[in-house]
Structure formats: C-alpha cells, structure tokens
mmCIF file of C-alpha atoms in Angstrom:
data_model
loop_
_atom_site.group_PDB
_atom_site.id
_atom_site.type_symbol
_atom_site.label_atom_id
_atom_site.label_comp_id
_atom_site.label_asym_id
_atom_site.label_seq_id
_atom_site.Cartn_x
_atom_site.Cartn_y
_atom_site.Cartn_z
ATOM 1 C CA MET A 25 -0.010 0.167 -0.089
ATOM 2 C CA LYS A 26 1.246 3.435 -0.926
ATOM 3 C CA LEU A 27 0.352 5.964 1.560
ATOM 4 C CA HIS A 28 0.502 9.709 1.734
ATOM 5 C CA PRO A 29 4.104 10.771 2.835
ATOM 6 C CA ASN A 30 2.451 12.390 5.977
ATOM 7 C CA LEU A 31 0.974 9.400 6.823
ATOM 8 C CA GLN A 32 3.957 6.984 6.186
ATOM 9 C CA THR A 33 5.731 7.796 9.507
ATOM 10 C CA LEU A 34 2.576 8.079 11.620
ATOM 11 C CA PHE A 35 1.333 4.608 10.521
ATOM 12 C CA SER A 36 4.619 2.845 10.664
ATOM 13 C CA LYS A 37 6.120 3.824 14.082
ATOM 14 C CA ASP A 38 4.445 3.961 17.613
ATOM 15 C CA ARG A 39 3.103 7.632 17.864
ATOM 16 C CA PHE A 40 2.574 7.658 21.698
ATOM 17 C CA ASN A 41 4.724 7.555 24.748
ATOM 18 C CA ALA A 42 3.578 5.055 27.411
ATOM 19 C CA VAL A 43 1.394 7.442 29.353
ATOM 20 C CA GLN A 44 -0.204 8.500 26.275
ATOM 21 C CA ALA A 45 -0.895 5.149 24.952
ATOM 22 C CA GLN A 46 -2.752 4.236 28.084
ATOM 23 C CA GLN A 47 -4.845 7.148 27.951
ATOM 24 C CA MET A 48 -5.821 6.430 24.434
ATOM 25 C CA ALA A 49 -6.481 2.696 25.441
ATOM 26 C CA TYR A 50 -8.862 3.950 28.265
ATOM 27 C CA LEU A 51 -10.551 6.445 25.830
ATOM 28 C CA ILE A 52 -11.096 3.667 23.696
ATOM 29 C CA ALA A 53 -12.372 1.323 26.374
ATOM 30 C CA PHE A 54 -14.962 3.941 27.395
ATOM 31 C CA GLY A 55 -15.455 5.209 24.013
ATOM 32 C CA PRO A 56 -19.495 5.035 24.243
ATOM 33 C CA SER A 57 -19.671 7.073 27.216
ATOM 34 C CA VAL A 58 -16.826 9.334 26.018
ATOM 35 C CA PHE A 59 -18.802 9.915 22.879
ATOM 36 C CA GLN A 60 -22.227 10.480 24.506
ATOM 37 C CA THR A 61 -20.591 12.836 27.172
ATOM 38 C CA ALA A 62 -19.281 15.285 24.260
ATOM 39 C CA ARG A 63 -22.493 15.148 22.433
ATOM 40 C CA LEU A 64 -24.502 16.044 25.358
ATOM 41 C CA MET A 65 -22.081 18.879 26.397
ATOM 42 C CA LEU A 66 -23.009 20.209 22.763
ATOM 43 C CA HIS A 67 -26.598 19.212 23.048
ATOM 44 C CA TYR A 68 -27.192 20.985 26.401
ATOM 45 C CA GLY A 69 -25.142 24.133 25.133
ATOM 46 C CA ILE A 70 -22.555 23.939 27.646
ATOM 47 C CA LEU A 71 -19.617 24.214 25.282
ATOM 48 C CA GLU A 72 -21.076 27.314 23.774
ATOM 49 C CA MET A 73 -21.624 28.729 27.287
ATOM 50 C CA LEU A 74 -17.962 28.123 28.142
ATOM 51 C CA GLN A 75 -16.626 29.596 24.904
ATOM 52 C CA ASN A 76 -18.813 32.834 25.501
ATOM 53 C CA GLU A 77 -17.602 33.212 29.049
ATOM 54 C CA LYS A 78 -13.890 34.470 28.842
ATOM 55 C CA GLU A 79 -13.232 33.716 32.578
ATOM 56 C CA GLY A 80 -15.122 30.273 32.295
ATOM 57 C CA LEU A 81 -18.019 29.049 34.353
ATOM 58 C CA THR A 82 -18.186 27.375 37.887
ATOM 59 C CA GLN A 83 -20.268 24.178 38.216
ATOM 60 C CA GLN A 84 -23.044 26.103 39.921
ATOM 61 C CA GLU A 85 -23.048 28.777 37.221
ATOM 62 C CA VAL A 86 -23.710 25.818 34.684
ATOM 63 C CA VAL A 87 -26.406 24.427 36.785
ATOM 64 C CA LYS A 88 -28.257 27.726 36.621
ATOM 65 C CA LYS A 89 -27.604 28.338 33.000
ATOM 66 C CA THR A 90 -28.803 24.923 31.740
ATOM 67 C CA GLY A 91 -31.563 24.097 34.334
ATOM 68 C CA LEU A 92 -29.794 20.692 34.815
ATOM 69 C CA SER A 93 -29.631 19.173 38.294
ATOM 70 C CA GLU A 94 -26.367 19.573 40.209
ATOM 71 C CA TYR A 95 -25.703 15.802 39.716
ATOM 72 C CA ALA A 96 -26.116 16.089 36.063
ATOM 73 C CA VAL A 97 -23.827 18.885 35.443
ATOM 74 C CA LYS A 98 -21.235 17.459 38.067
ATOM 75 C CA CYS A 99 -21.111 13.912 36.038
ATOM 76 C CA LEU A 100 -20.894 15.918 32.467
ATOM 77 C CA LEU A 101 -18.243 18.459 33.656
ATOM 78 C CA GLU A 102 -16.048 15.852 35.432
ATOM 79 C CA ALA A 103 -16.085 13.224 32.544
ATOM 80 C CA SER A 104 -15.421 16.282 30.156
ATOM 81 C CA LEU A 105 -12.443 17.321 32.322
ATOM 82 C CA THR A 106 -10.599 13.955 32.335
ATOM 83 C CA MET A 107 -11.500 13.491 28.660
ATOM 84 C CA GLY A 108 -9.481 16.443 27.779
ATOM 85 C CA VAL A 109 -12.321 18.458 26.544
ATOM 86 C CA LEU A 110 -12.329 21.083 29.512
ATOM 87 C CA LEU A 111 -9.588 22.813 31.512
ATOM 88 C CA LEU A 112 -10.233 23.729 35.249
ATOM 89 C CA ASP A 113 -8.641 26.590 36.938
ATOM 90 C CA MET A 114 -7.820 25.304 40.285
ATOM 91 C CA GLN A 115 -7.940 28.605 42.279
ATOM 92 C CA THR A 116 -11.339 29.735 40.968
ATOM 93 C CA GLU A 117 -12.700 26.380 40.268
ATOM 94 C CA ARG A 118 -13.859 27.679 36.794
ATOM 95 C CA TYR A 119 -14.139 25.521 33.756
ATOM 96 C CA LYS A 120 -13.019 26.579 30.405
ATOM 97 C CA LEU A 121 -12.850 25.035 26.903
ATOM 98 C CA SER A 122 -9.628 23.150 25.873
ATOM 99 C CA LYS A 123 -8.401 22.985 22.278
ATOM 100 C CA ILE A 124 -10.300 19.561 22.036
ATOM 101 C CA GLY A 125 -13.335 21.209 23.440
ATOM 102 C CA TRP A 126 -13.027 24.236 20.687
ATOM 103 C CA PHE A 127 -12.943 21.896 18.002
ATOM 104 C CA LEU A 128 -15.932 19.805 19.083
ATOM 105 C CA LEU A 129 -17.958 23.067 18.977
ATOM 106 C CA ASN A 130 -16.483 24.793 15.958
ATOM 107 C CA ASP A 131 -15.375 22.348 13.466
ATOM 108 C CA LYS A 132 -18.567 21.606 11.393
ATOM 109 C CA MET A 133 -17.113 18.340 10.197
ATOM 110 C CA ILE A 134 -16.916 17.042 13.480
ATOM 111 C CA ARG A 135 -20.437 18.247 14.320
ATOM 112 C CA VAL A 136 -21.890 16.519 11.264
ATOM 113 C CA ASP A 137 -19.918 13.136 12.057
ATOM 114 C CA ILE A 138 -21.474 13.302 15.839
ATOM 115 C CA ASP A 139 -24.800 13.506 14.692
ATOM 116 C CA PHE A 140 -24.433 11.017 11.977
ATOM 117 C CA ASN A 141 -22.632 8.382 14.473
ATOM 118 C CA HIS A 142 -25.327 9.080 16.976
ATOM 119 C CA ASP A 143 -28.615 9.177 14.809
ATOM 120 C CA VAL A 144 -27.531 6.732 12.234
ATOM 121 C CA ASN A 145 -24.756 4.259 13.436
ATOM 122 C CA TYR A 146 -24.827 4.166 17.263
ATOM 123 C CA GLU A 147 -27.123 1.168 17.959
ATOM 124 C CA GLY A 148 -26.347 -0.549 14.805
ATOM 125 C CA TRP A 149 -22.640 -0.625 15.558
ATOM 126 C CA PHE A 150 -23.747 -2.809 18.782
ATOM 127 C CA VAL A 151 -23.799 -5.888 16.200
ATOM 128 C CA LEU A 152 -20.852 -4.860 14.196
ATOM 129 C CA ASP A 153 -19.333 -8.252 14.955
ATOM 130 C CA LYS A 154 -22.317 -10.198 13.227
ATOM 131 C CA ALA A 155 -22.297 -7.622 10.146
ATOM 132 C CA LEU A 156 -18.351 -8.697 9.755
ATOM 133 C CA GLU A 157 -18.978 -12.403 10.069
ATOM 134 C CA THR A 158 -22.081 -12.561 7.639
ATOM 135 C CA GLY A 159 -21.353 -9.680 5.285
ATOM 136 C CA LYS A 160 -24.860 -8.441 5.864
ATOM 137 C CA PRO A 161 -25.881 -5.006 7.472
ATOM 138 C CA ALA A 162 -27.005 -6.550 10.850
ATOM 139 C CA GLY A 163 -27.408 -3.399 12.436
ATOM 140 C CA LEU A 164 -29.790 -2.143 9.957
ATOM 141 C CA LYS A 165 -32.639 -4.195 11.368
ATOM 142 C CA HIS A 166 -33.672 -1.652 14.015
ATOM 143 C CA PHE A 167 -34.399 0.584 11.264
ATOM 144 C CA GLY A 168 -36.352 -1.723 8.981
ATOM 145 C CA ASP A 169 -36.213 -4.904 6.926
ATOM 146 C CA TRP A 170 -34.460 -3.707 4.013
ATOM 147 C CA PRO A 171 -31.311 -5.536 2.304
ATOM 148 C CA THR A 172 -29.582 -2.158 2.207
ATOM 149 C CA ILE A 173 -29.945 1.182 3.849
ATOM 150 C CA TYR A 174 -30.528 2.754 0.266
ATOM 151 C CA GLU A 175 -33.799 1.123 -0.179
ATOM 152 C CA GLY A 176 -35.051 2.402 3.129
ATOM 153 C CA LEU A 177 -33.770 5.940 2.879
ATOM 154 C CA SER A 178 -37.147 7.439 2.156
ATOM 155 C CA GLN A 179 -38.474 5.555 5.211
ATOM 156 C CA LEU A 180 -36.174 6.166 7.861
ATOM 157 C CA PRO A 181 -37.148 8.462 10.831
ATOM 158 C CA PRO A 182 -36.953 12.375 9.978
ATOM 159 C CA GLN A 183 -34.083 12.906 12.493
ATOM 160 C CA VAL A 184 -31.948 9.954 11.210
ATOM 161 C CA GLN A 185 -32.752 11.091 7.614
ATOM 162 C CA LYS A 186 -31.650 14.456 8.459
ATOM 163 C CA SER A 187 -28.460 13.283 9.963
ATOM 164 C CA TRP A 188 -27.801 11.041 7.048
ATOM 165 C CA PHE A 189 -28.391 13.272 4.492
ATOM 166 C CA GLY A 190 -26.260 16.053 6.448
ATOM 167 C CA PHE A 191 -23.373 13.740 6.587
ATOM 168 C CA ASP A 192 -23.641 12.571 3.015
ATOM 169 C CA HIS A 193 -24.164 16.353 1.617
ATOM 170 C CA TYR A 194 -21.487 18.013 3.806
ATOM 171 C CA TYR A 195 -18.837 15.562 2.257
ATOM 172 C CA SER A 196 -19.976 16.033 -1.286
ATOM 173 C CA ASP A 197 -21.279 19.928 -1.529
ATOM 174 C CA ASN A 198 -18.030 21.402 -0.655
ATOM 175 C CA SER A 199 -16.206 19.512 -3.460
ATOM 176 C CA PHE A 200 -18.694 20.341 -6.065
ATOM 177 C CA GLU A 201 -17.232 23.726 -7.254
ATOM 178 C CA ASP A 202 -13.736 22.501 -7.820
ATOM 179 C CA ALA A 203 -15.162 19.456 -9.534
ATOM 180 C CA LEU A 204 -17.219 21.663 -11.962
ATOM 181 C CA ASP A 205 -14.174 23.783 -12.948
ATOM 182 C CA LEU A 206 -12.322 20.545 -13.641
ATOM 183 C CA ILE A 207 -15.092 19.188 -15.759
ATOM 184 C CA PHE A 208 -16.055 22.294 -17.893
ATOM 185 C CA GLY A 209 -13.072 24.431 -17.520
ATOM 186 C CA LYS A 210 -12.921 27.954 -16.413
ATOM 187 C CA GLU A 211 -14.235 31.026 -18.529
ATOM 188 C CA GLY A 212 -16.136 28.717 -20.955
ATOM 189 C CA GLY A 213 -13.021 26.629 -21.924
ATOM 190 C CA VAL A 214 -12.822 22.842 -21.843
ATOM 191 C CA GLY A 215 -11.933 20.821 -18.774
ATOM 192 C CA ILE A 216 -9.849 17.818 -17.795
ATOM 193 C CA THR A 217 -11.528 15.545 -20.771
ATOM 194 C CA GLY A 218 -10.125 18.054 -23.407
ATOM 195 C CA ARG A 219 -13.796 18.311 -24.984
ATOM 196 C CA LYS A 220 -16.759 20.251 -24.594
ATOM 197 C CA VAL A 221 -19.380 18.524 -22.221
ATOM 198 C CA ASN A 222 -23.002 18.388 -23.559
ATOM 199 C CA THR A 223 -24.483 15.229 -21.648
ATOM 200 C CA LEU A 224 -23.503 13.831 -18.447
ATOM 201 C CA LEU A 225 -24.939 10.815 -16.687
ATOM 202 C CA ASP A 226 -24.880 11.134 -12.842
ATOM 203 C CA VAL A 227 -24.832 7.529 -11.523
ATOM 204 C CA GLY A 228 -26.084 7.271 -8.084
ATOM 205 C CA GLY A 229 -27.206 11.017 -8.220
ATOM 206 C CA ASN A 230 -29.573 10.441 -5.165
ATOM 207 C CA THR A 231 -31.730 13.759 -4.819
ATOM 208 C CA GLY A 232 -30.172 15.563 -7.426
ATOM 209 C CA ARG A 233 -27.889 18.136 -5.641
ATOM 210 C CA PHE A 234 -25.015 17.721 -7.912
ATOM 211 C CA ALA A 235 -27.049 17.584 -11.138
ATOM 212 C CA LEU A 236 -28.643 21.183 -9.911
ATOM 213 C CA ARG A 237 -25.359 22.472 -9.664
ATOM 214 C CA VAL A 238 -24.189 21.114 -13.001
ATOM 215 C CA VAL A 239 -27.186 22.751 -14.945
ATOM 216 C CA GLU A 240 -26.672 25.980 -13.117
ATOM 217 C CA HIS A 241 -22.854 26.070 -13.895
ATOM 218 C CA ASN A 242 -23.300 25.181 -17.765
ATOM 219 C CA LYS A 243 -26.593 26.503 -19.426
ATOM 220 C CA GLN A 244 -26.378 23.799 -22.251
ATOM 221 C CA VAL A 245 -25.447 20.635 -20.501
ATOM 222 C CA GLU A 246 -28.321 17.813 -20.182
ATOM 223 C CA VAL A 247 -27.984 15.568 -17.112
ATOM 224 C CA THR A 248 -29.536 12.124 -16.675
ATOM 225 C CA ILE A 249 -29.630 10.680 -12.942
ATOM 226 C CA CYS A 250 -29.353 7.148 -12.580
ATOM 227 C CA ASP A 251 -30.433 5.547 -9.510
ATOM 228 C CA LEU A 252 -33.132 3.472 -7.698
ATOM 229 C CA PRO A 253 -36.674 4.232 -8.588
ATOM 230 C CA GLN A 254 -37.450 5.620 -5.186
ATOM 231 C CA GLN A 255 -34.605 7.784 -5.220
ATOM 232 C CA ILE A 256 -35.602 9.070 -8.563
ATOM 233 C CA ALA A 257 -38.964 10.117 -7.354
ATOM 234 C CA MET A 258 -37.235 11.759 -4.539
ATOM 235 C CA MET A 259 -34.997 13.574 -6.849
ATOM 236 C CA HIS A 260 -37.918 14.938 -9.057
ATOM 237 C CA HIS A 261 -39.544 16.216 -5.811
ATOM 238 C CA ALA A 262 -36.471 18.102 -4.641
ATOM 239 C CA THR A 263 -35.665 19.627 -8.148
ATOM 240 C CA ASN A 264 -39.070 20.710 -9.200
ATOM 241 C CA GLY A 265 -39.355 24.178 -10.290
ATOM 242 C CA LYS A 266 -35.567 24.680 -9.719
ATOM 243 C CA PRO A 267 -33.508 26.592 -12.466
ATOM 244 C CA GLY A 268 -32.288 24.272 -14.955
ATOM 245 C CA ALA A 269 -34.476 21.420 -13.748
ATOM 246 C CA GLU A 270 -36.046 20.952 -17.282
ATOM 247 C CA ARG A 271 -32.635 19.659 -18.213
ATOM 248 C CA ILE A 272 -32.417 16.910 -15.698
ATOM 249 C CA SER A 273 -34.071 13.576 -16.165
ATOM 250 C CA GLY A 274 -34.255 10.421 -14.373
ATOM 251 C CA TYR A 275 -33.536 6.902 -15.169
ATOM 252 C CA GLY A 276 -34.441 4.472 -12.656
ATOM 253 C CA MET A 277 -32.640 1.199 -12.079
ATOM 254 C CA ASN A 278 -31.347 -1.342 -9.325
ATOM 255 C CA LEU A 279 -27.638 -0.985 -9.884
ATOM 256 C CA LEU A 280 -27.170 -4.269 -7.854
ATOM 257 C CA ASP A 281 -29.267 -6.301 -10.675
ATOM 258 C CA GLN A 282 -26.560 -7.016 -13.074
ATOM 259 C CA THR A 283 -29.420 -7.745 -15.847
ATOM 260 C CA GLN A 284 -30.002 -3.868 -15.854
ATOM 261 C CA THR A 285 -28.163 -1.580 -18.174
ATOM 262 C CA PHE A 286 -27.227 1.921 -18.226
ATOM 263 C CA PRO A 287 -29.373 4.063 -20.592
ATOM 264 C CA THR A 288 -28.202 4.104 -24.259
ATOM 265 C CA ASP A 289 -30.756 6.658 -25.610
ATOM 266 C CA ARG A 290 -27.705 9.025 -26.177
ATOM 267 C CA HIS A 291 -24.082 9.327 -26.190
ATOM 268 C CA TYR A 292 -22.956 10.547 -22.622
ATOM 269 C CA ASP A 293 -19.603 12.698 -22.675
ATOM 270 C CA ILE A 294 -19.270 12.166 -18.967
ATOM 271 C CA ILE A 295 -20.215 9.429 -16.483
ATOM 272 C CA TRP A 296 -20.159 10.890 -13.295
ATOM 273 C CA MET A 297 -19.804 8.639 -10.121
ATOM 274 C CA SER A 298 -19.307 10.617 -6.716
ATOM 275 C CA GLN A 299 -19.137 9.128 -3.133
ATOM 276 C CA PHE A 300 -21.054 6.322 -5.014
ATOM 277 C CA LEU A 301 -18.544 3.271 -5.547
ATOM 278 C CA ASP A 302 -17.668 3.207 -1.867
ATOM 279 C CA CYS A 303 -21.580 2.094 -1.539
ATOM 280 C CA PHE A 304 -20.657 -1.306 -2.990
ATOM 281 C CA GLY A 305 -18.505 -4.356 -2.574
ATOM 282 C CA GLU A 306 -15.717 -5.124 -4.944
ATOM 283 C CA GLU A 307 -17.552 -7.602 -7.099
ATOM 284 C CA ASP A 308 -20.612 -5.095 -7.557
ATOM 285 C CA ILE A 309 -18.153 -2.287 -8.089
ATOM 286 C CA THR A 310 -16.269 -4.191 -11.137
ATOM 287 C CA ASN A 311 -19.909 -5.024 -12.596
ATOM 288 C CA ILE A 312 -21.140 -1.463 -12.415
ATOM 289 C CA LEU A 313 -18.006 -0.274 -14.080
ATOM 290 C CA SER A 314 -18.180 -3.022 -16.845
ATOM 291 C CA ARG A 315 -21.713 -1.819 -17.303
ATOM 292 C CA ALA A 316 -20.430 1.650 -17.807
ATOM 293 C CA ASP A 317 -17.553 0.477 -20.236
ATOM 294 C CA LYS A 318 -20.198 -0.794 -22.606
ATOM 295 C CA ILE A 319 -21.695 2.553 -22.934
ATOM 296 C CA MET A 320 -18.717 4.328 -23.516
ATOM 297 C CA ASP A 321 -16.556 5.056 -26.458
ATOM 298 C CA ASN A 322 -12.847 6.479 -26.908
ATOM 299 C CA ASN A 323 -14.281 9.954 -26.416
ATOM 300 C CA SER A 324 -16.369 9.195 -23.277
ATOM 301 C CA ARG A 325 -15.015 9.679 -19.590
ATOM 302 C CA LEU A 326 -15.751 8.118 -16.445
ATOM 303 C CA LEU A 327 -15.059 10.491 -13.408
ATOM 304 C CA ILE A 328 -14.997 8.973 -10.169
ATOM 305 C CA MET A 329 -14.757 11.228 -7.051
ATOM 306 C CA GLU A 330 -13.961 9.653 -3.871
ATOM 307 C CA THR A 331 -12.389 9.776 -0.431
ATOM 308 C CA LEU A 332 -9.670 7.501 -0.707
ATOM 309 C CA TRP A 333 -8.218 7.182 2.811
ATOM 310 C CA ASP A 334 -4.474 6.585 1.654
ATOM 311 C CA ARG A 335 -4.228 9.732 -0.146
ATOM 312 C CA GLN A 336 -5.177 11.982 2.954
ATOM 313 C CA PRO A 337 -2.483 14.470 3.992
ATOM 314 C CA TYR A 338 -3.769 14.224 7.555
ATOM 315 C CA ALA A 339 -3.936 11.353 10.013
ATOM 316 C CA PRO A 340 -7.625 12.609 11.549
ATOM 317 C CA ALA A 341 -8.935 12.338 8.045
ATOM 318 C CA ALA A 342 -7.527 8.989 7.356
ATOM 319 C CA MET A 343 -8.940 7.767 10.723
ATOM 320 C CA ALA A 344 -12.550 9.005 9.951
ATOM 321 C CA LEU A 345 -12.478 7.512 6.643
ATOM 322 C CA THR A 346 -11.653 4.139 7.691
ATOM 323 C CA GLN A 347 -13.952 4.077 10.619
ATOM 324 C CA THR A 348 -16.758 5.199 8.198
ATOM 325 C CA SER A 349 -16.097 1.611 6.666
ATOM 326 C CA LEU A 350 -17.717 0.129 9.525
ATOM 327 C CA TYR A 351 -21.052 2.087 8.825
ATOM 328 C CA PHE A 352 -21.017 0.611 5.331
ATOM 329 C CA THR A 353 -20.553 -2.897 7.327
ATOM 330 C CA ALA A 354 -23.097 -2.639 10.174
ATOM 331 C CA LEU A 355 -25.807 -0.526 8.449
ATOM 332 C CA ALA A 356 -25.317 0.352 4.881
ATOM 333 C CA ASN A 357 -24.954 -3.021 3.028
ATOM 334 C CA GLY A 358 -22.306 -5.225 4.955
ATOM 335 C CA ASN A 359 -19.719 -5.252 2.264
ATOM 336 C CA SER A 360 -18.436 -2.061 1.354
ATOM 337 C CA LYS A 361 -15.958 0.455 2.678
ATOM 338 C CA MET A 362 -13.888 3.351 2.195
ATOM 339 C CA TYR A 363 -11.367 2.243 -0.448
ATOM 340 C CA ASN A 364 -7.459 2.926 -0.986
ATOM 341 C CA THR A 365 -5.925 3.607 -4.240
ATOM 342 C CA ASP A 366 -4.622 0.324 -4.784
ATOM 343 C CA ASP A 367 -7.983 -1.396 -4.651
ATOM 344 C CA MET A 368 -9.748 0.986 -6.778
ATOM 345 C CA THR A 369 -7.199 1.077 -9.490
ATOM 346 C CA ARG A 370 -7.389 -2.720 -9.452
ATOM 347 C CA LEU A 371 -11.268 -2.813 -9.876
ATOM 348 C CA ILE A 372 -11.253 -0.075 -12.430
ATOM 349 C CA GLU A 373 -8.861 -2.170 -14.508
ATOM 350 C CA ASP A 374 -10.846 -5.164 -13.981
ATOM 351 C CA ALA A 375 -13.626 -3.694 -15.407
ATOM 352 C CA GLY A 376 -12.000 -2.689 -18.683
ATOM 353 C CA LEU A 377 -11.021 0.593 -18.081
ATOM 354 C CA ILE A 378 -7.665 2.567 -17.147
ATOM 355 C CA ILE A 379 -7.128 5.468 -15.007
ATOM 356 C CA ASP A 380 -5.855 8.605 -17.321
ATOM 357 C CA THR A 381 -5.339 10.968 -14.567
ATOM 358 C CA ILE A 382 -5.809 11.710 -10.813
ATOM 359 C CA HIS A 383 -6.521 14.970 -9.310
ATOM 360 C CA ASP A 384 -6.374 15.185 -5.152
ATOM 361 C CA ASN A 385 -7.473 17.895 -2.746
ATOM 362 C CA ILE A 386 -10.878 18.380 -4.418
ATOM 363 C CA GLY A 387 -12.869 20.751 -2.057
ATOM 364 C CA LYS A 388 -12.463 20.460 1.760
ATOM 365 C CA GLY A 389 -13.479 16.876 2.334
ATOM 366 C CA GLY A 390 -10.331 15.124 1.063
ATOM 367 C CA HIS A 391 -11.554 13.892 -2.237
ATOM 368 C CA SER A 392 -9.704 12.688 -5.324
ATOM 369 C CA LEU A 393 -11.158 12.708 -8.819
ATOM 370 C CA LEU A 394 -9.920 9.920 -11.121
ATOM 371 C CA VAL A 395 -10.459 10.435 -14.834
ATOM 372 C CA CYS A 396 -10.984 6.815 -16.532
ATOM 373 C CA LYS A 397 -11.291 5.906 -20.155
ATOM 374 C CA LYS A 398 -11.634 2.714 -22.017
ATOM 375 C CA LYS A 399 -8.792 0.547 -22.852
ATOM 376 C CA ARG A 400 -7.973 1.063 -26.505
ATOM 377 C CA SER A 401 -8.100 -2.185 -28.504
#
C-alpha cells in the first residue's frame, strides 16, 4: 500500500509514549460514554456557554444556565475534564474549553460526524461483529427490514434522515465547485477531458444536488440521473421548479441487478460517480464499472470522485474514513468500505478501463477525482 507521505511515518512507528498510549486505550475502552458525554455537552449548550465566557464558569453557574440538576452537571463536567475537553482553574474552580473542546464546538465536520454517528450508527454498531461475520448489514434491522439502507432512505425516521443526508451532503457539497471547474473548465474553456461536455450521466445521483449545480454552472448541458426508482422520485420532488430542472431527467434502475443496463438513448460525454462506489462491495463495483464501459466510446470519460483514505494528508481524515467503513459494514450493506487507491485501481482495470489522471485535494473533504477511459483495443 502506498500511503500519502504524511501518513507513512505516523502509521509505521508508535506515535505515543507509554502514558499517552494508556490514556488512548482508556478512551477506547470507554468510547461509548466518552462519545455521549461530548455529544451532550454540545446538546445542552455547555461548550458554547464556556466559549462565550472568557473567565469560564463554575459548576453552579452551569447548573443555573442549563437548568440541569447539580448531579447531572457534575457528571458531565468531571467526565469532560478527564477526557481533555475542558480545563479547570484550580484557584477559581472555573471550567474553560480546551483545544479539544473548541474543535468539538466549532469544527463543522466534527459536528456532522457526531450527528451521523449518534442518529444513524450508534445502535447498529452494537452488532458490528455479526455484520463482519455474515457480510450483511445486521445493524440495519432496528430501522427496517431492507437488504441495504438505500432502499429504506425514504422511510427512515426524520431525524435519522436529516443526519444521514447532512453527512452525505457535507462531504460532497464542498467539493462540487472544484469538480465543476475541472469538468467544464474555467471561463467557457474545456476541462480535464479536453472536450466540450454536452451530456452527463450522474450515476447514484440521489436527490439531484450535484445535477442542479451542473445545470446552473453550464446552461447547455443535459443531465440524466441514474438511481433506484424511489430515489428518482425523491429527486424529482427535490428539483421541481428549480432553475435548469428541465434539463435533468431520471433513469430508475437497481444497480445491483446485473441484468439492468445503463441508458443507451444518447451518447454521454461524462459518466459521473461521486461518493458512489464506496457504497458497494468489490464484485459489484467491477460489474457496475463494466456496464459503464459498455456505453462508453473512446471520447467518453468516466469520472470517479472518492475520498480515498490512503491519499489523505492528515491522520485524522484517514482515521475518520476508515471508521466510516464500519458504517457501511453494520448499516449500509455489509460489504463495502472507503477504499484505498490500490484497490480502486485494480477494480477499474478489472472492468476494462484505465485511469488517465488523478486529481487530489478536491474541495475541503479530501476528495480525489479519478479520470478513467476505455482501454484501446
């Protein structure tokens, strides 16, 4: 495996001294309560209160501001202190935010991750072992009896839907502008394909957020979204009446059904797959890409945008992505993950395609854009 240079040293040598390693081990052992304590410190507004008070707050002041019992506040403050989320002035007995507390409160990505893990993943991860052993999303059953979470998205409880889409959209939306400039070029030029883009097939286009950005960015391009029929229905509802929606059409299909083909009603200059292939196991990825290959010619390009964990320049991002793999295991489908470059390259080549170029650092979410083309005979 070829890791980003910043990760090579971190992941090949022990990063912690003995005391730090023991502290980390205890944080892992008490992970569920550590997570819930941090979440509730946000939920009750305690971290925000502490940030707004330069001199900090005493325990009694927190009790008064929150309306919680002295017992509840004491438990949360003491746990947060030993977790490293808070600092305590020993003379005044006032609590203040630590750097960790500041990031919990102010880093939007962390807040999105907390909501996603609490509302979507928390209960399902209790049976992670069953999911790993069977290759089935055993943790999904407390939401409904679907083979994957995607068939049930429209039926999830509202708060779960909100956190699921909030997670999905946050990691994709901030990459769209950079991706559009690469696809279409700047100031009316041509993008990374070297050709003008008139038609785009958005595979796994979900509610049409990217498609709307495409038709807004380019006033001539026509977009077809390919997804499950129930997702296409959600897409039509979400895009109805929006500028450029008349240039967005839907094509409903179950991408796991190997007998179903991609649309052949027109030639597609670009086939777009963003945060999509990580939703499938390796065999299904190869099959999906093979079906894409069948509707491509030498002028077509397949663009795959993924957060490949081995290409991340910072260890926290790599960790977050590999932990996200366990959401796919326990709840999404039981057999997919956040892939690394070697695995994705192998699957692309197995499908009859080759990678032409790779563009890293797309947006703020650590995305990479893989430009693929047919192998010439």
